[in-house]
Amino acid sequence: MVKSEGNRCTRNCCNCPICTAPLAVSTLESEPGGAQSQWILTCGYCNWTSLDIDIRFDKPNNVYSQLAKIKSEHTTAKGADPSNHPQATDPDARFATLKSFYTTQLSSFPPTNPLLSSPSDYNYSSPSSLARIMSLYTSLHSSKPPTSKPLPMREALTRLEGLHLHSRTSSASTLQILLTHGWDHTTSPAQRSSQAPPPPRFLSSLRPVPALLRTKRSKRCRTCRHILVKPEAKVQSTRYRIRLVAVNYLPRITLKPLPASAATASTTTTTTPPPPSLDLAALPPLHPLQLVLTLTNPMYDAVKITLATPRRTPGLPGHKVTVLCPQFEVGASADVWDEALGAEAKRDARSKGADVEGEGKGREAEAGKVWERGRNWTSVVLEVVFSSTRFVYAPFTEQYESCIV
């Protein structure tokens, strides 16, 4: 089934012909009188529905089969007109006719020199081929004049043989649609390439596209060969049995300015007066700016973190960067339910941070001490001295290891 249908889904999975988003099967409101409800395909992204092309379904499943049935009925209706032949409207029927015609031609007209053709290309079952082979051995001792060369293969001449003639009425109707609806009613190259042949020219001729079948692959670590990603084997499921994403194992880093009250208290001993208000768009040069660097641990094990940065940032101009507490420990992350239900445990875990916050304006940032600590997060102070008004670039490396109790 996969090979015959071009590795596309033959059930209910279809994509929107306008925006390629997945289509959903929706029901229409039942008509009064107890009539059976009908179903349509709707796109939640561009609001396209199968009603735009006048297609309704009798049941919500086997959408692919119903689309094929509607297509065959439409082709039969066109073929009922004497001016339209079924092969001109159905590309599959035309291809089958051409294949049958050229198969007959190949069996009747062998190649001009059968000795130079490969055995796979030469048809030994054809009577004319056998007669030509026998004539090669009998012509040496025969006085008969040589026979004339066989006629070359001809092309299809009638519609019964697969010939498709251009119709003037189709060109006239195409021009009329362009004059009525304009250029916006035509299809794009991407939309035409996703449709079955012949490619449609207008949006009203687009049909839902069956979704491509995709493989589910597992991935392993290159070093330890541990399984990192493994999806579920069910066809209709999009979940993962194993999903070890790197973002779930790296600490989350946030950087913000130090509160004004603490920054004022820590800079009262300096000779340079502090600015009245901190404007990140215009930072004063040669003035120490203190930032709070917070790292949050997403894992269920405590980690030890070491931060390092050069005393002066690379490039011109260089800025001085100092981490007041380069080594510290971040606690383990607890379960979401434990955090929501254990209010008392949460207060105990944040007791140190709550006491620090209660010190008020008299608190100062000290070297070698953590600024603030929580259950699974820790904040340290980062001090930057700008040499000019340009934007600061403060790279730092991060190293952490599991805490062994």
XYZ file of C-alpha atoms in Angstrom:
405
model
C 0.000 0.000 0.000
C 2.822 2.401 0.810
C 4.536 1.848 -2.546
C 1.371 2.065 -4.630
C 0.093 5.251 -3.015
C 3.388 7.148 -3.086
C 4.213 6.842 0.659
C 1.187 8.915 1.685
C -1.480 8.218 4.252
C -4.512 6.344 2.922
C -6.738 6.929 5.969
C -7.818 10.263 7.429
C -4.628 12.379 7.535
C -4.779 15.271 5.059
C -3.042 18.615 4.756
C -4.528 21.927 3.749
C -3.900 22.709 0.042
C -3.518 26.425 0.864
C -1.171 26.517 3.890
C -0.193 22.779 4.274
C -1.493 22.706 7.881
C -3.175 19.491 9.133
C -6.903 19.310 8.424
C -9.484 18.276 11.003
C -12.743 16.420 10.353
C -15.744 18.456 11.512
C -19.451 17.808 11.313
C -22.095 20.049 9.818
C -25.247 20.947 11.692
C -27.919 18.347 11.091
C -30.758 19.537 8.932
C -34.315 19.516 10.283
C -36.208 16.345 9.485
C -33.709 13.838 10.836
C -31.397 13.915 7.825
C -28.031 12.263 8.233
C -25.261 14.697 9.189
C -22.399 15.329 6.803
C -18.706 15.902 7.479
C -16.167 18.355 6.107
C -12.442 19.041 6.383
C -11.456 22.296 8.112
C -8.134 24.073 8.555
C -7.587 25.807 11.882
C -4.836 28.045 10.506
C -6.227 29.678 7.329
C -9.938 28.767 7.894
C -10.092 26.817 4.627
C -12.832 24.175 4.442
C -13.798 21.535 1.911
C -17.035 23.498 1.373
C -14.945 25.962 -0.654
C -14.564 23.258 -3.319
C -18.044 21.752 -2.691
C -16.871 18.498 -1.096
C -18.785 16.793 1.742
C -18.262 13.391 3.308
C -20.808 10.844 4.469
C -18.686 9.537 7.361
C -15.720 10.851 9.370
C -13.356 7.954 8.596
C -11.780 6.684 5.351
C -11.395 10.210 4.021
C -8.869 9.128 1.378
C -11.256 6.553 -0.109
C -14.102 9.055 -0.197
C -11.905 11.618 -1.967
C -10.945 8.999 -4.565
C -14.620 8.137 -5.071
C -15.551 11.803 -5.536
C -12.714 12.199 -8.050
C -13.845 9.178 -10.069
C -17.450 10.412 -10.111
C -16.285 13.812 -11.316
C -14.229 12.190 -14.066
C -17.153 9.990 -15.148
C -19.436 13.033 -15.315
C -16.976 14.801 -17.606
C -16.546 11.707 -19.741
C -20.303 11.432 -20.283
C -20.097 14.482 -22.545
C -19.368 13.376 -26.149
C -16.926 16.275 -26.546
C -14.860 15.009 -23.579
C -13.171 11.631 -23.651
C -12.528 9.903 -20.287
C -8.830 9.639 -21.059
C -8.606 13.411 -21.490
C -9.967 14.061 -17.999
C -8.392 11.177 -16.069
C -4.552 11.138 -16.112
C -4.442 7.557 -14.777
C -6.601 6.238 -17.619
C -4.512 8.114 -20.174
C -1.266 6.728 -18.717
C -2.628 3.164 -18.781
C -3.671 3.589 -22.422
C -0.280 4.974 -23.440
C 1.510 2.181 -21.596
C -0.539 -0.456 -23.380
C 0.051 1.227 -26.749
C 3.838 1.488 -26.382
C 4.087 -2.055 -25.040
C 2.439 -3.256 -28.221
C 4.787 -1.121 -30.308
C 7.882 -2.485 -28.594
C 6.780 -6.074 -29.088
C 5.976 -5.518 -32.788
C 8.998 -3.396 -33.764
C 12.333 -4.658 -32.442
C 15.451 -2.460 -32.462
C 17.266 -1.926 -35.760
C 20.373 -3.889 -34.727
C 19.387 -6.526 -32.142
C 22.998 -7.728 -31.736
C 24.072 -4.353 -30.306
C 21.228 -4.112 -27.789
C 21.485 -5.531 -24.287
C 19.731 -8.858 -23.517
C 17.454 -7.125 -21.012
C 16.179 -4.676 -23.642
C 15.639 -7.260 -26.367
C 12.266 -9.021 -26.506
C 12.932 -12.626 -27.548
C 9.266 -13.601 -27.222
C 8.201 -11.398 -30.130
C 7.581 -13.321 -33.404
C 9.258 -10.621 -35.443
C 12.341 -10.793 -33.232
C 12.612 -14.551 -33.630
C 12.203 -14.259 -37.393
C 14.932 -11.632 -37.559
C 17.325 -13.796 -35.526
C 16.700 -16.792 -37.789
C 17.269 -14.646 -40.869
C 20.788 -13.833 -39.636
C 21.759 -17.526 -39.951
C 19.836 -18.341 -43.130
C 20.869 -15.286 -45.128
C 24.443 -16.580 -45.519
C 23.396 -19.483 -47.784
C 20.297 -17.919 -49.294
C 20.069 -16.140 -52.627
C 17.010 -14.111 -51.635
C 17.423 -10.357 -51.756
C 17.759 -8.683 -48.331
C 14.534 -7.592 -46.794
C 13.777 -3.942 -46.190
C 14.395 -2.375 -42.806
C 11.475 -2.413 -40.377
C 9.531 0.752 -39.974
C 10.268 2.802 -36.848
C 7.781 2.964 -34.025
C 5.024 5.472 -34.462
C 3.398 7.717 -31.908
C -0.194 7.643 -30.692
C -2.557 9.032 -33.321
C -6.001 8.711 -31.737
C -7.527 9.165 -28.308
C -8.009 5.428 -28.004
C -4.215 5.114 -28.201
C -3.635 7.834 -25.600
C -3.359 10.999 -27.687
C -4.394 14.140 -25.828
C -5.503 17.061 -27.997
C -5.634 20.620 -26.762
C -9.148 22.021 -26.488
C -9.908 25.605 -27.383
C -12.878 25.644 -25.030
C -10.600 24.993 -22.054
C -8.442 28.008 -22.955
C -11.522 30.185 -23.301
C -12.853 29.086 -19.920
C -9.425 29.699 -18.328
C -9.332 33.254 -19.689
C -12.871 33.868 -18.472
C -11.958 32.759 -14.916
C -8.905 35.031 -14.958
C -11.018 37.996 -16.051
C -13.634 37.265 -13.395
C -11.531 36.437 -10.317
C -8.151 37.945 -11.133
C -4.612 36.811 -10.439
C -5.285 36.142 -6.736
C -7.468 33.175 -7.688
C -4.537 31.312 -9.317
C -2.372 28.732 -7.558
C 1.269 29.146 -6.548
C 4.100 26.860 -7.797
C 4.285 25.150 -4.384
C 0.547 24.410 -4.428
C 0.702 23.008 -7.967
C 3.657 20.754 -7.148
C 1.828 19.203 -4.172
C -1.263 18.267 -6.187
C -1.795 15.200 -8.346
C -1.316 15.665 -12.116
C -2.499 17.547 -14.031
C -1.518 20.549 -11.858
C -4.477 22.837 -11.101
C -4.428 26.445 -12.195
C -7.007 27.932 -9.821
C -7.728 27.707 -6.095
C -11.138 26.187 -6.765
C -9.412 23.134 -8.285
C -7.231 22.377 -5.264
C -7.895 19.192 -3.307
C -6.809 18.064 0.181
C -3.322 16.570 0.086
C -2.770 13.219 1.873
C -0.095 13.554 4.536
C 3.335 12.078 3.888
C 4.228 9.009 5.928
C 7.162 9.591 8.257
C 9.461 7.186 10.030
C 9.918 7.096 13.791
C 13.589 6.925 14.624
C 15.426 6.492 17.904
C 18.652 8.360 18.633
C 21.522 7.342 20.890
C 24.370 9.199 22.515
C 27.601 9.040 20.525
C 29.702 8.515 23.644
C 27.792 6.124 25.914
C 25.224 4.826 23.351
C 22.383 5.576 25.750
C 18.966 6.079 24.136
C 18.142 9.790 24.050
C 14.936 9.837 21.984
C 12.568 6.937 21.401
C 9.022 7.534 20.104
C 6.101 5.211 20.719
C 5.570 2.455 18.179
C 1.844 3.172 17.677
C 1.035 4.761 14.339
C -1.569 7.171 15.698
C 0.558 8.277 18.667
C 2.921 11.277 18.650
C 4.309 10.778 22.156
C 7.769 9.640 23.198
C 8.677 6.761 25.467
C 12.109 8.286 26.126
C 12.858 11.970 25.573
C 16.057 13.283 27.142
C 16.355 16.861 25.884
C 19.503 18.824 26.753
C 17.528 21.901 27.816
C 16.060 19.876 30.682
C 19.539 19.260 32.136
C 21.197 22.687 31.797
C 20.647 25.405 34.431
C 18.500 28.322 33.330
C 20.370 31.638 33.550
C 18.766 35.053 34.154
C 20.532 38.392 34.541
C 18.986 41.555 35.973
C 20.231 44.752 37.659
C 20.718 44.791 41.403
C 17.841 46.469 43.291
C 18.385 50.193 43.785
C 18.324 49.997 47.608
C 21.055 47.336 47.760
C 23.150 49.003 45.075
C 23.012 52.307 46.966
C 24.095 50.689 50.222
C 27.013 48.842 48.589
C 28.372 51.942 46.834
C 28.166 54.474 49.667
C 31.869 54.023 50.435
C 32.988 54.778 46.843
C 34.132 58.223 45.768
C 31.940 58.269 42.662
C 28.330 59.163 43.496
C 25.750 56.624 42.297
C 23.393 57.581 39.501
C 19.897 58.650 40.590
C 18.214 56.050 38.370
C 19.621 53.174 36.306
C 19.070 53.584 32.582
C 20.197 50.454 30.703
C 20.128 52.354 27.420
C 22.733 54.911 28.635
C 25.057 53.428 31.281
C 27.668 55.764 32.796
C 31.324 54.861 32.125
C 33.879 54.164 34.883
C 31.134 53.414 37.343
C 30.663 49.930 38.857
C 27.364 48.365 37.908
C 26.194 45.368 39.910
C 23.990 42.727 38.291
C 22.238 39.735 39.856
C 22.978 36.452 38.082
C 20.425 33.729 38.924
C 20.855 30.063 37.991
C 17.930 27.640 38.301
C 18.528 23.884 38.475
C 15.939 21.802 36.551
C 17.313 18.417 37.695
C 16.413 16.403 40.774
C 20.057 16.342 41.937
C 22.044 19.177 43.469
C 24.861 20.609 41.317
C 28.076 22.536 41.991
C 28.681 25.459 39.628
C 31.904 27.351 38.897
C 31.780 30.639 36.983
C 34.835 32.215 35.348
C 35.319 35.363 33.267
C 38.371 37.384 32.138
C 39.192 40.493 34.144
C 38.742 42.533 30.988
C 36.458 41.586 28.128
C 38.106 40.987 24.723
C 37.959 43.665 22.080
C 38.032 47.431 22.228
C 37.030 48.967 24.518
C 37.489 46.375 27.248
C 35.247 46.267 30.321
C 36.156 44.915 33.730
C 33.959 42.018 34.893
C 34.147 40.468 38.370
C 32.113 37.590 39.793
C 31.899 38.132 43.554
C 31.049 34.486 44.276
C 32.446 32.257 41.490
C 31.766 28.887 43.190
C 28.472 27.892 44.755
C 25.934 25.090 44.945
C 22.381 24.938 43.579
C 19.827 22.685 45.270
C 17.803 19.948 43.613
C 14.448 20.576 41.963
C 11.456 18.899 43.612
C 8.290 17.554 42.036
C 5.600 20.027 40.981
C 3.088 18.438 43.344
C 5.537 18.615 46.218
C 6.038 22.296 45.543
C 2.302 22.996 45.328
C 1.222 20.955 48.385
C 4.224 21.422 50.663
C 3.852 25.100 51.522
C 5.666 24.694 54.817
C 8.568 22.860 53.176
C 8.749 25.620 50.624
C 9.028 28.274 53.318
C 11.786 26.274 54.984
C 13.649 25.956 51.715
C 13.458 29.712 51.144
C 14.226 30.633 54.761
C 17.702 31.851 53.929
C 16.477 33.956 51.068
C 13.609 35.353 53.158
C 15.977 36.374 55.952
C 18.256 38.084 53.497
C 15.377 39.991 51.925
C 14.301 41.137 55.373
C 17.575 42.938 56.003
C 16.294 45.796 53.882
C 18.387 48.640 52.592
C 21.423 47.972 54.765
C 22.458 44.880 52.880
C 25.668 44.890 50.809
C 27.084 42.513 48.193
C 30.172 40.799 49.599
C 32.855 38.786 47.869
C 32.622 35.034 48.323
C 29.013 35.104 49.522
C 25.833 34.128 47.760
C 23.392 36.975 47.254
C 20.216 34.929 47.502
C 19.339 31.237 47.591
C 16.157 29.227 47.053
C 15.094 25.622 46.815
C 16.571 24.996 43.365
C 18.039 28.394 42.477
C 20.936 30.564 43.590
C 21.769 34.216 42.832
C 25.221 35.806 42.850
C 26.385 39.369 42.176
C 28.264 40.244 39.005
C 30.109 43.600 38.962
C 30.909 45.333 35.673
C 32.894 48.532 35.153
C 32.382 50.117 31.750
C 35.269 51.804 30.022
C 32.960 53.567 27.562
C 29.286 53.911 26.811
C 29.264 50.943 24.422
C 27.311 47.785 25.126
C 29.012 45.370 27.501
C 30.031 41.893 26.418
C 30.680 39.728 29.489
C 31.327 36.126 28.496
C 31.677 33.553 31.211
C 32.105 29.830 31.229
C 30.026 27.530 33.361
C 31.029 24.226 34.897
C 28.879 22.119 37.166
C 28.971 18.630 38.601
C 26.620 16.466 40.626
C 26.786 17.050 44.362
C 27.779 13.902 46.248
C 26.484 13.812 49.826
